[in-house]
PDB file of C-alpha atoms in Angstrom:
ATOM      1  CA  UNK A 787      69.193  66.110 167.753  1.00  0.00           C
ATOM      2  CA  UNK A 788      65.626  67.449 167.534  1.00  0.00           C
ATOM      3  CA  UNK A 789      64.718  69.567 164.211  1.00  0.00           C
ATOM      4  CA  UNK A 790      65.100  72.359 165.710  1.00  0.00           C
ATOM      5  CA  UNK A 791      68.573  71.326 166.973  1.00  0.00           C
ATOM      6  CA  UNK A 792      69.918  70.253 163.558  1.00  0.00           C
ATOM      7  CA  UNK A 793      68.225  73.590 162.632  1.00  0.00           C
ATOM      8  CA  UNK A 794      69.691  76.157 164.467  1.00  0.00           C
ATOM      9  CA  UNK A 795      73.152  74.477 164.113  1.00  0.00           C
ATOM     10  CA  UNK A 796      72.666  74.875 159.826  1.00  0.00           C
ATOM     11  CA  UNK A 797      70.856  78.529 160.425  1.00  0.00           C
ATOM     12  CA  UNK A 798      74.273  79.325 162.740  1.00  0.00           C
ATOM     13  CA  UNK A 799      76.504  78.255 159.713  1.00  0.00           C
ATOM     14  CA  UNK A 800      74.813  80.013 157.239  1.00  0.00           C
ATOM     15  CA  UNK A 801      73.756  82.951 158.847  1.00  0.00           C
ATOM     16  CA  UNK A 802      76.454  83.253 161.478  1.00  0.00           C
ATOM     17  CA  UNK A 803      76.305  83.030 165.193  1.00  0.00           C
ATOM     18  CA  UNK A 804      76.369  86.881 165.491  1.00  0.00           C
ATOM     19  CA  UNK A 805      73.059  87.151 163.305  1.00  0.00           C
ATOM     20  CA  UNK A 806      70.995  84.395 164.681  1.00  0.00           C
ATOM     21  CA  UNK A 807      72.140  85.669 168.427  1.00  0.00           C
ATOM     22  CA  UNK A 808      70.200  89.199 167.503  1.00  0.00           C
ATOM     23  CA  UNK A 809      67.363  87.500 166.519  1.00  0.00           C
ATOM     24  CA  UNK A 810      67.090  85.516 169.644  1.00  0.00           C
ATOM     25  CA  UNK A 811      67.897  88.272 171.716  1.00  0.00           C
ATOM     26  CA  UNK A 812      64.834  90.176 169.759  1.00  0.00           C
ATOM     27  CA  UNK A 813      62.302  87.174 170.076  1.00  0.00           C
ATOM     28  CA  UNK A 814      59.160  87.924 171.903  1.00  0.00           C
ATOM     29  CA  UNK A 815      56.736  85.622 173.038  1.00  0.00           C
ATOM     30  CA  UNK A 816      54.465  87.138 170.063  1.00  0.00           C
ATOM     31  CA  UNK A 817      57.374  86.099 167.605  1.00  0.00           C
ATOM     32  CA  UNK A 818      58.756  82.725 169.425  1.00  0.00           C
ATOM     33  CA  UNK A 819      56.501  80.526 167.291  1.00  0.00           C
ATOM     34  CA  UNK A 820      58.132  82.170 163.867  1.00  0.00           C
ATOM     35  CA  UNK A 821      61.335  81.835 165.014  1.00  0.00           C
ATOM     36  CA  UNK A 822      60.827  78.176 166.101  1.00  0.00           C
ATOM     37  CA  UNK A 823      58.999  77.348 162.551  1.00  0.00           C
ATOM     38  CA  UNK A 824      61.712  79.646 160.481  1.00  0.00           C
ATOM     39  CA  UNK A 825      64.455  77.284 162.451  1.00  0.00           C
ATOM     40  CA  UNK A 826      62.387  74.287 162.256  1.00  0.00           C
ATOM     41  CA  UNK A 827      61.112  74.185 158.561  1.00  0.00           C
ATOM     42  CA  UNK A 828      63.521  76.352 156.406  1.00  0.00           C
ATOM     43  CA  UNK A 829      67.186  75.832 158.824  1.00  0.00           C
ATOM     44  CA  UNK A 830      66.237  72.129 158.632  1.00  0.00           C
ATOM     45  CA  UNK A 831      63.703  70.413 156.367  1.00  0.00           C
ATOM     46  CA  UNK A 832      64.904  72.922 153.254  1.00  0.00           C
ATOM     47  CA  UNK A 833      68.425  73.699 153.837  1.00  0.00           C
ATOM     48  CA  UNK A 834      69.499  70.369 155.134  1.00  0.00           C
ATOM     49  CA  UNK A 835      68.037  68.529 152.051  1.00  0.00           C
ATOM     50  CA  UNK A 836      70.408  66.615 150.133  1.00  0.00           C
ATOM     51  CA  UNK A 837      69.699  67.440 147.099  1.00  0.00           C
ATOM     52  CA  UNK A 838      71.174  70.628 146.144  1.00  0.00           C
ATOM     53  CA  UNK A 839      74.935  72.261 148.126  1.00  0.00           C
ATOM     54  CA  UNK A 840      74.670  75.302 150.372  1.00  0.00           C
ATOM     55  CA  UNK A 841      76.335  77.609 147.564  1.00  0.00           C
ATOM     56  CA  UNK A 842      73.355  76.525 144.921  1.00  0.00           C
ATOM     57  CA  UNK A 843      70.754  77.207 147.828  1.00  0.00           C
ATOM     58  CA  UNK A 844      72.088  80.710 148.451  1.00  0.00           C
ATOM     59  CA  UNK A 845      72.109  81.379 144.898  1.00  0.00           C
ATOM     60  CA  UNK A 846      68.503  80.850 144.508  1.00  0.00           C
ATOM     61  CA  UNK A 847      68.071  82.487 147.792  1.00  0.00           C
ATOM     62  CA  UNK A 848      69.629  85.699 146.815  1.00  0.00           C
ATOM     63  CA  UNK A 849      67.291  85.289 143.310  1.00  0.00           C
ATOM     64  CA  UNK A 850      64.042  84.800 145.335  1.00  0.00           C
ATOM     65  CA  UNK A 851      64.914  87.871 147.654  1.00  0.00           C
ATOM     66  CA  UNK A 852      65.738  90.601 144.596  1.00  0.00           C
ATOM     67  CA  UNK A 853      62.594  89.113 142.738  1.00  0.00           C
ATOM     68  CA  UNK A 854      60.492  90.030 146.129  1.00  0.00           C
ATOM     69  CA  UNK A 855      62.002  92.927 146.926  1.00  0.00           C
ATOM     70  CA  UNK A 856      63.103  91.811 150.011  1.00  0.00           C
ATOM     71  CA  UNK A 857      66.290  93.872 150.321  1.00  0.00           C
ATOM     72  CA  UNK A 858      66.893  93.775 153.994  1.00  0.00           C
ATOM     73  CA  UNK A 859      67.062  90.039 153.720  1.00  0.00           C
ATOM     74  CA  UNK A 860      69.307  90.110 150.300  1.00  0.00           C
ATOM     75  CA  UNK A 861      72.057  91.930 152.768  1.00  0.00           C
ATOM     76  CA  UNK A 862      71.919  88.887 155.184  1.00  0.00           C
ATOM     77  CA  UNK A 863      72.053  86.426 152.631  1.00  0.00           C
ATOM     78  CA  UNK A 864      75.007  88.386 150.847  1.00  0.00           C
ATOM     79  CA  UNK A 865      76.883  87.701 153.937  1.00  0.00           C
ATOM     80  CA  UNK A 866      75.534  83.848 153.954  1.00  0.00           C
ATOM     81  CA  UNK A 867      76.056  83.768 150.078  1.00  0.00           C
ATOM     82  CA  UNK A 868      80.053  84.308 150.954  1.00  0.00           C
ATOM     83  CA  UNK A 869      79.841  82.044 153.947  1.00  0.00           C
ATOM     84  CA  UNK A 870      78.752  79.426 151.993  1.00  0.00           C
ATOM     85  CA  UNK A 871      81.765  79.866 149.254  1.00  0.00           C
ATOM     86  CA  UNK A 872      80.053  82.051 146.545  1.00  0.00           C
ATOM     87  CA  UNK A 873      82.684  84.502 145.530  1.00  0.00           C
ATOM     88  CA  UNK A 874      81.367  88.107 144.945  1.00  0.00           C
ATOM     89  CA  UNK A 875      82.342  87.472 141.125  1.00  0.00           C
ATOM     90  CA  UNK A 876      79.228  84.968 141.634  1.00  0.00           C
ATOM     91  CA  UNK A 877      77.145  87.014 143.372  1.00  0.00           C
ATOM     92  CA  UNK A 878      77.502  89.463 140.573  1.00  0.00           C
ATOM     93  CA  UNK A 879      76.676  87.024 138.029  1.00  0.00           C
ATOM     94  CA  UNK A 880      73.387  85.916 140.235  1.00  0.00           C
ATOM     95  CA  UNK A 881      72.414  89.466 139.922  1.00  0.00           C
ATOM     96  CA  UNK A 882      73.150  90.190 136.553  1.00  0.00           C
ATOM     97  CA  UNK A 883      70.810  86.790 136.205  1.00  0.00           C
ATOM     98  CA  UNK A 884      68.184  88.430 138.692  1.00  0.00           C
ATOM     99  CA  UNK A 885      68.131  91.688 136.268  1.00  0.00           C
ATOM    100  CA  UNK A 886      67.196  89.587 133.137  1.00  0.00           C
ATOM    101  CA  UNK A 887      64.242  87.818 134.951  1.00  0.00           C
ATOM    102  CA  UNK A 888      62.965  89.738 137.827  1.00  0.00           C
ATOM    103  CA  UNK A 889      63.597  93.273 136.493  1.00  0.00           C
ATOM    104  CA  UNK A 890      66.449  96.139 135.995  1.00  0.00           C
ATOM    105  CA  UNK A 891      64.982  98.170 139.016  1.00  0.00           C
ATOM    106  CA  UNK A 892      64.907  95.236 141.877  1.00  0.00           C
ATOM    107  CA  UNK A 893      68.895  94.206 140.232  1.00  0.00           C
ATOM    108  CA  UNK A 894      69.492  97.564 140.686  1.00  0.00           C
ATOM    109  CA  UNK A 895      68.216  98.049 144.333  1.00  0.00           C
ATOM    110  CA  UNK A 896      70.288  94.459 144.357  1.00  0.00           C
ATOM    111  CA  UNK A 897      73.438  95.611 143.459  1.00  0.00           C
ATOM    112  CA  UNK A 898      73.538  98.487 145.444  1.00  0.00           C
ATOM    113  CA  UNK A 899      73.036  96.553 148.595  1.00  0.00           C
ATOM    114  CA  UNK A 900      75.061  93.873 147.705  1.00  0.00           C
ATOM    115  CA  UNK A 901      78.346  96.323 147.174  1.00  0.00           C
ATOM    116  CA  UNK A 902      77.339  97.593 150.734  1.00  0.00           C
ATOM    117  CA  UNK A 903      77.777  94.635 152.078  1.00  0.00           C
ATOM    118  CA  UNK A 904      80.817  93.263 150.030  1.00  0.00           C
ATOM    119  CA  UNK A 905      82.727  96.423 151.135  1.00  0.00           C
ATOM    120  CA  UNK A 906      81.327  96.430 155.016  1.00  0.00           C
ATOM    121  CA  UNK A 907      83.025  93.038 155.087  1.00  0.00           C
ATOM    122  CA  UNK A 908      86.309  93.877 153.587  1.00  0.00           C
ATOM    123  CA  UNK A 909      86.870  96.473 156.241  1.00  0.00           C
TER     124      UNK A 909
END
């Protein structure tokens, strides 16, 4: 199996088929190389490394997205964190941790995003 195929399998397992299918549908000649890059490197080279489990990688990813203010990606990765086995209470703890190390305003925005996602997923 190629790195791209392994990365695509992981990407689908973490983010879900619906999200990945939408990303593929939106891929253009302009963005195809970027999609290939993240599939091979992020989703195979990093997410498939043996050093951390997916739950831990999800917690780290949530923190990084809060720190950088990437709220659209945060919503995607809150869903991924749930899929990877984090509970809503564990996600809350990650976001509380970010309040101290990333700042209260960043955590406040992150809590709003996570709450919306958790409510959407509960329905």
